[in-house]
C-alpha positions as a LaTeX table, in Angstrom:
\begin{tabular}{lrrr}
\hline
Residue & $x$ (\AA) & $y$ (\AA) & $z$ (\AA) \\
\hline
Unk1 & 17.85 & 66.25 & 36.03 \\
Unk2 & 14.58 & 68.14 & 36.04 \\
Unk3 & 14.65 & 68.32 & 39.83 \\
Unk4 & 18.16 & 69.84 & 39.93 \\
Unk5 & 17.15 & 72.54 & 37.41 \\
Unk6 & 14.12 & 73.48 & 39.51 \\
Unk7 & 16.29 & 73.63 & 42.64 \\
Unk8 & 18.84 & 75.87 & 40.84 \\
Unk9 & 16.09 & 78.26 & 39.69 \\
Unk10 & 14.67 & 78.32 & 43.22 \\
Unk11 & 18.07 & 79.37 & 44.63 \\
Unk12 & 18.39 & 82.21 & 42.09 \\
Unk13 & 14.90 & 83.52 & 42.93 \\
Unk14 & 15.68 & 83.35 & 46.65 \\
Unk15 & 18.88 & 85.42 & 46.23 \\
Unk16 & 17.01 & 88.05 & 44.17 \\
Unk17 & 14.22 & 88.27 & 46.78 \\
Unk18 & 16.70 & 88.78 & 49.63 \\
Unk19 & 18.56 & 91.48 & 47.67 \\
Unk20 & 15.34 & 93.41 & 47.00 \\
Unk21 & 14.31 & 93.13 & 50.64 \\
Unk22 & 17.63 & 94.51 & 51.91 \\
Unk23 & 17.53 & 97.40 & 49.43 \\
Unk24 & 14.11 & 98.51 & 50.68 \\
Unk25 & 15.08 & 98.53 & 54.37 \\
Unk26 & 16.59 & 102.02 & 54.38 \\
Unk27 & 15.63 & 104.76 & 56.82 \\
Unk28 & 15.33 & 108.44 & 56.13 \\
Unk29 & 16.61 & 110.75 & 58.90 \\
Unk30 & 14.06 & 113.22 & 60.23 \\
Unk31 & 14.46 & 116.86 & 59.33 \\
Unk32 & 15.25 & 117.91 & 62.92 \\
Unk33 & 17.53 & 114.99 & 63.81 \\
Unk34 & 20.86 & 115.86 & 65.45 \\
Unk35 & 23.81 & 113.47 & 65.29 \\
Unk36 & 24.93 & 112.25 & 68.72 \\
Unk37 & 28.67 & 111.73 & 68.64 \\
Unk38 & 30.30 & 110.00 & 71.63 \\
Unk39 & 33.25 & 111.77 & 73.20 \\
Unk40 & 36.35 & 109.64 & 72.70 \\
Unk41 & 39.07 & 111.62 & 74.44 \\
Unk42 & 40.22 & 112.69 & 77.90 \\
Unk43 & 38.50 & 112.04 & 81.20 \\
Unk44 & 34.94 & 112.65 & 80.03 \\
Unk45 & 34.48 & 109.48 & 77.99 \\
Unk46 & 30.89 & 108.40 & 77.70 \\
Unk47 & 29.26 & 111.84 & 77.68 \\
Unk48 & 26.77 & 112.36 & 74.87 \\
Unk49 & 27.56 & 115.15 & 72.44 \\
Unk50 & 25.54 & 116.94 & 69.80 \\
Unk51 & 26.49 & 118.70 & 66.58 \\
Unk52 & 24.64 & 121.98 & 66.03 \\
Unk53 & 25.72 & 123.82 & 62.92 \\
Unk54 & 29.51 & 123.54 & 62.72 \\
Unk55 & 29.97 & 123.12 & 66.47 \\
Unk56 & 30.14 & 119.92 & 68.53 \\
Unk57 & 29.03 & 120.37 & 72.14 \\
Unk58 & 28.63 & 118.18 & 75.17 \\
Unk59 & 24.93 & 117.32 & 75.49 \\
Unk60 & 25.17 & 116.72 & 79.25 \\
Unk61 & 26.43 & 118.74 & 82.19 \\
Unk62 & 29.94 & 117.93 & 83.42 \\
Unk63 & 30.14 & 115.63 & 86.47 \\
Unk64 & 33.82 & 114.80 & 86.98 \\
Unk65 & 35.85 & 115.51 & 90.12 \\
Unk66 & 39.33 & 114.78 & 88.73 \\
Unk67 & 41.46 & 116.66 & 86.22 \\
Unk68 & 42.74 & 114.83 & 83.11 \\
Unk69 & 46.06 & 114.19 & 84.93 \\
Unk70 & 44.17 & 112.39 & 87.71 \\
Unk71 & 44.55 & 115.11 & 90.35 \\
Unk72 & 41.53 & 116.03 & 92.45 \\
Unk73 & 39.90 & 119.26 & 91.30 \\
Unk74 & 39.35 & 122.09 & 93.76 \\
Unk75 & 36.16 & 124.15 & 93.52 \\
Unk76 & 33.77 & 121.37 & 92.47 \\
Unk77 & 30.40 & 120.88 & 94.19 \\
Unk78 & 27.31 & 118.73 & 94.15 \\
Unk79 & 24.25 & 120.97 & 94.47 \\
Unk80 & 23.42 & 121.43 & 98.15 \\
Unk81 & 26.30 & 119.00 & 98.80 \\
Unk82 & 23.90 & 116.21 & 97.83 \\
Unk83 & 25.35 & 113.58 & 95.47 \\
Unk84 & 21.83 & 112.48 & 94.49 \\
Unk85 & 21.57 & 115.54 & 92.20 \\
Unk86 & 24.73 & 114.80 & 90.23 \\
Unk87 & 23.37 & 112.19 & 87.81 \\
Unk88 & 20.61 & 114.49 & 86.58 \\
Unk89 & 22.23 & 117.94 & 86.83 \\
Unk90 & 25.98 & 117.39 & 86.91 \\
Unk91 & 28.22 & 119.32 & 89.29 \\
Unk92 & 28.86 & 123.02 & 89.83 \\
Unk93 & 32.37 & 124.34 & 89.15 \\
Unk94 & 34.28 & 127.51 & 89.84 \\
Unk95 & 35.60 & 129.18 & 86.70 \\
Unk96 & 39.14 & 127.93 & 87.34 \\
Unk97 & 37.93 & 124.38 & 88.05 \\
Unk98 & 36.02 & 124.43 & 84.76 \\
Unk99 & 39.27 & 125.31 & 82.98 \\
Unk100 & 41.31 & 122.71 & 84.88 \\
Unk101 & 38.86 & 119.86 & 84.24 \\
Unk102 & 38.95 & 120.19 & 80.46 \\
Unk103 & 40.55 & 117.32 & 78.50 \\
Unk104 & 42.64 & 117.62 & 75.34 \\
Unk105 & 40.62 & 118.29 & 72.22 \\
Unk106 & 37.95 & 120.27 & 74.06 \\
Unk107 & 37.69 & 123.71 & 75.65 \\
Unk108 & 35.43 & 125.91 & 77.73 \\
Unk109 & 33.41 & 127.88 & 75.15 \\
Unk110 & 33.89 & 131.60 & 74.76 \\
Unk111 & 31.04 & 134.09 & 74.87 \\
Unk112 & 31.28 & 134.33 & 71.07 \\
Unk113 & 30.99 & 130.55 & 70.68 \\
Unk114 & 27.88 & 130.53 & 72.85 \\
Unk115 & 26.44 & 133.37 & 70.79 \\
Unk116 & 27.17 & 131.42 & 67.59 \\
Unk117 & 25.26 & 128.44 & 69.02 \\
Unk118 & 22.30 & 130.67 & 69.87 \\
Unk119 & 22.34 & 132.23 & 66.40 \\
Unk120 & 22.38 & 128.78 & 64.78 \\
Unk121 & 19.22 & 127.57 & 66.54 \\
Unk122 & 17.40 & 130.83 & 65.70 \\
Unk123 & 14.23 & 132.08 & 67.35 \\
Unk124 & 13.36 & 131.04 & 70.92 \\
Unk125 & 16.85 & 129.67 & 71.57 \\
Unk126 & 16.21 & 129.00 & 75.25 \\
Unk127 & 13.30 & 126.73 & 74.42 \\
Unk128 & 15.25 & 124.89 & 71.71 \\
Unk129 & 18.39 & 124.45 & 73.82 \\
Unk130 & 16.72 & 123.32 & 77.06 \\
Unk131 & 15.81 & 119.73 & 77.88 \\
Unk132 & 13.14 & 118.55 & 75.45 \\
Unk133 & 13.99 & 121.22 & 72.87 \\
Unk134 & 14.56 & 120.46 & 69.21 \\
Unk135 & 18.34 & 121.02 & 69.26 \\
Unk136 & 19.38 & 118.05 & 71.39 \\
Unk137 & 21.57 & 120.33 & 73.55 \\
Unk138 & 19.48 & 119.62 & 76.67 \\
Unk139 & 20.47 & 122.54 & 78.92 \\
Unk140 & 19.46 & 121.78 & 82.50 \\
Unk141 & 18.36 & 124.01 & 85.33 \\
Unk142 & 21.20 & 123.04 & 87.67 \\
Unk143 & 21.14 & 126.19 & 89.79 \\
Unk144 & 24.29 & 127.79 & 91.20 \\
Unk145 & 26.55 & 128.16 & 94.21 \\
Unk146 & 27.21 & 131.68 & 95.47 \\
Unk147 & 29.38 & 131.98 & 98.56 \\
Unk148 & 28.21 & 129.17 & 100.81 \\
Unk149 & 24.68 & 129.15 & 99.42 \\
Unk150 & 23.13 & 126.95 & 96.76 \\
Unk151 & 20.04 & 128.13 & 94.92 \\
Unk152 & 17.76 & 128.14 & 91.89 \\
Unk153 & 17.87 & 124.47 & 90.95 \\
Unk154 & 14.95 & 123.78 & 88.61 \\
Unk155 & 14.65 & 127.50 & 87.85 \\
Unk156 & 17.98 & 128.59 & 86.37 \\
Unk157 & 20.66 & 126.96 & 84.26 \\
Unk158 & 23.90 & 128.96 & 84.47 \\
Unk159 & 26.88 & 128.03 & 82.31 \\
Unk160 & 30.43 & 129.32 & 82.29 \\
Unk161 & 32.06 & 130.95 & 79.31 \\
Unk162 & 35.83 & 131.31 & 79.03 \\
Unk163 & 35.44 & 135.07 & 78.49 \\
Unk164 & 36.47 & 137.28 & 81.41 \\
Unk165 & 35.63 & 140.93 & 82.05 \\
Unk166 & 38.31 & 141.33 & 84.73 \\
Unk167 & 40.30 & 138.93 & 86.95 \\
Unk168 & 37.36 & 138.53 & 89.33 \\
Unk169 & 34.44 & 138.16 & 86.90 \\
Unk170 & 33.64 & 136.02 & 83.86 \\
Unk171 & 30.62 & 135.89 & 81.58 \\
Unk172 & 27.91 & 133.31 & 82.05 \\
Unk173 & 25.03 & 132.16 & 79.88 \\
Unk174 & 21.74 & 132.06 & 81.71 \\
Unk175 & 18.71 & 129.89 & 80.92 \\
Unk176 & 15.47 & 130.60 & 82.81 \\
Unk177 & 12.98 & 127.74 & 83.02 \\
Unk178 & 10.00 & 129.97 & 82.17 \\
Unk179 & 11.61 & 132.02 & 79.37 \\
Unk180 & 12.41 & 131.30 & 75.72 \\
Unk181 & 15.57 & 133.42 & 75.49 \\
Unk182 & 19.16 & 133.04 & 76.72 \\
Unk183 & 20.81 & 135.84 & 78.68 \\
Unk184 & 24.43 & 136.90 & 79.21 \\
Unk185 & 25.77 & 138.34 & 82.44 \\
Unk186 & 28.95 & 138.64 & 84.49 \\
Unk187 & 29.45 & 136.65 & 87.66 \\
Unk188 & 32.27 & 136.19 & 90.22 \\
Unk189 & 34.73 & 133.50 & 89.14 \\
Unk190 & 34.59 & 131.83 & 92.57 \\
Unk191 & 30.90 & 130.97 & 92.17 \\
Unk192 & 29.72 & 127.52 & 91.14 \\
Unk193 & 28.07 & 127.09 & 87.72 \\
Unk194 & 27.34 & 124.25 & 85.31 \\
Unk195 & 29.83 & 123.37 & 82.56 \\
Unk196 & 29.61 & 122.30 & 78.92 \\
Unk197 & 32.66 & 121.90 & 76.70 \\
Unk198 & 32.93 & 122.43 & 72.96 \\
Unk199 & 35.23 & 120.48 & 70.65 \\
Unk200 & 38.35 & 122.31 & 69.41 \\
\hline
\end{tabular}
């Protein structure tokens, strides 16, 4: 009888000890942590995303060669026509290809949406938004295609906006590897730039 009482008390103490242990194993998120939310729609499944302020952005450059309906996209390039660059830098897209590649639930960001992103991260936005920066956006210096020429990989990251100035030119956002800011400029829509989408 005495033995069964001792065993019963031992079981109670063991349950209490386990409960206390589980309660103490909580983690506190760091002040600068950014939630990474996997994309779960369209033809870009598996791309990392990041929430910055109220916006959810792709955290990688687009790589796909097919539209959401399965058709092959026109105006899509690997830098220098070398597929070895695609994993790290993504592909370069004409403005129309960037529009055509976009799956439901996402869109090519406007100039204003880019500017809102930059305002959210505050000072030195280029530094914070580039690879290794505190935002988790990880902008890459993927270069560009202009005419038949590729250039500036490792030096410039050029990203399409959906905002056009005229039928032949759209606005781009420009990251320079050695600078802490982000610039805006117009560029011909038939050039090849990197692409990030933003959630609707």
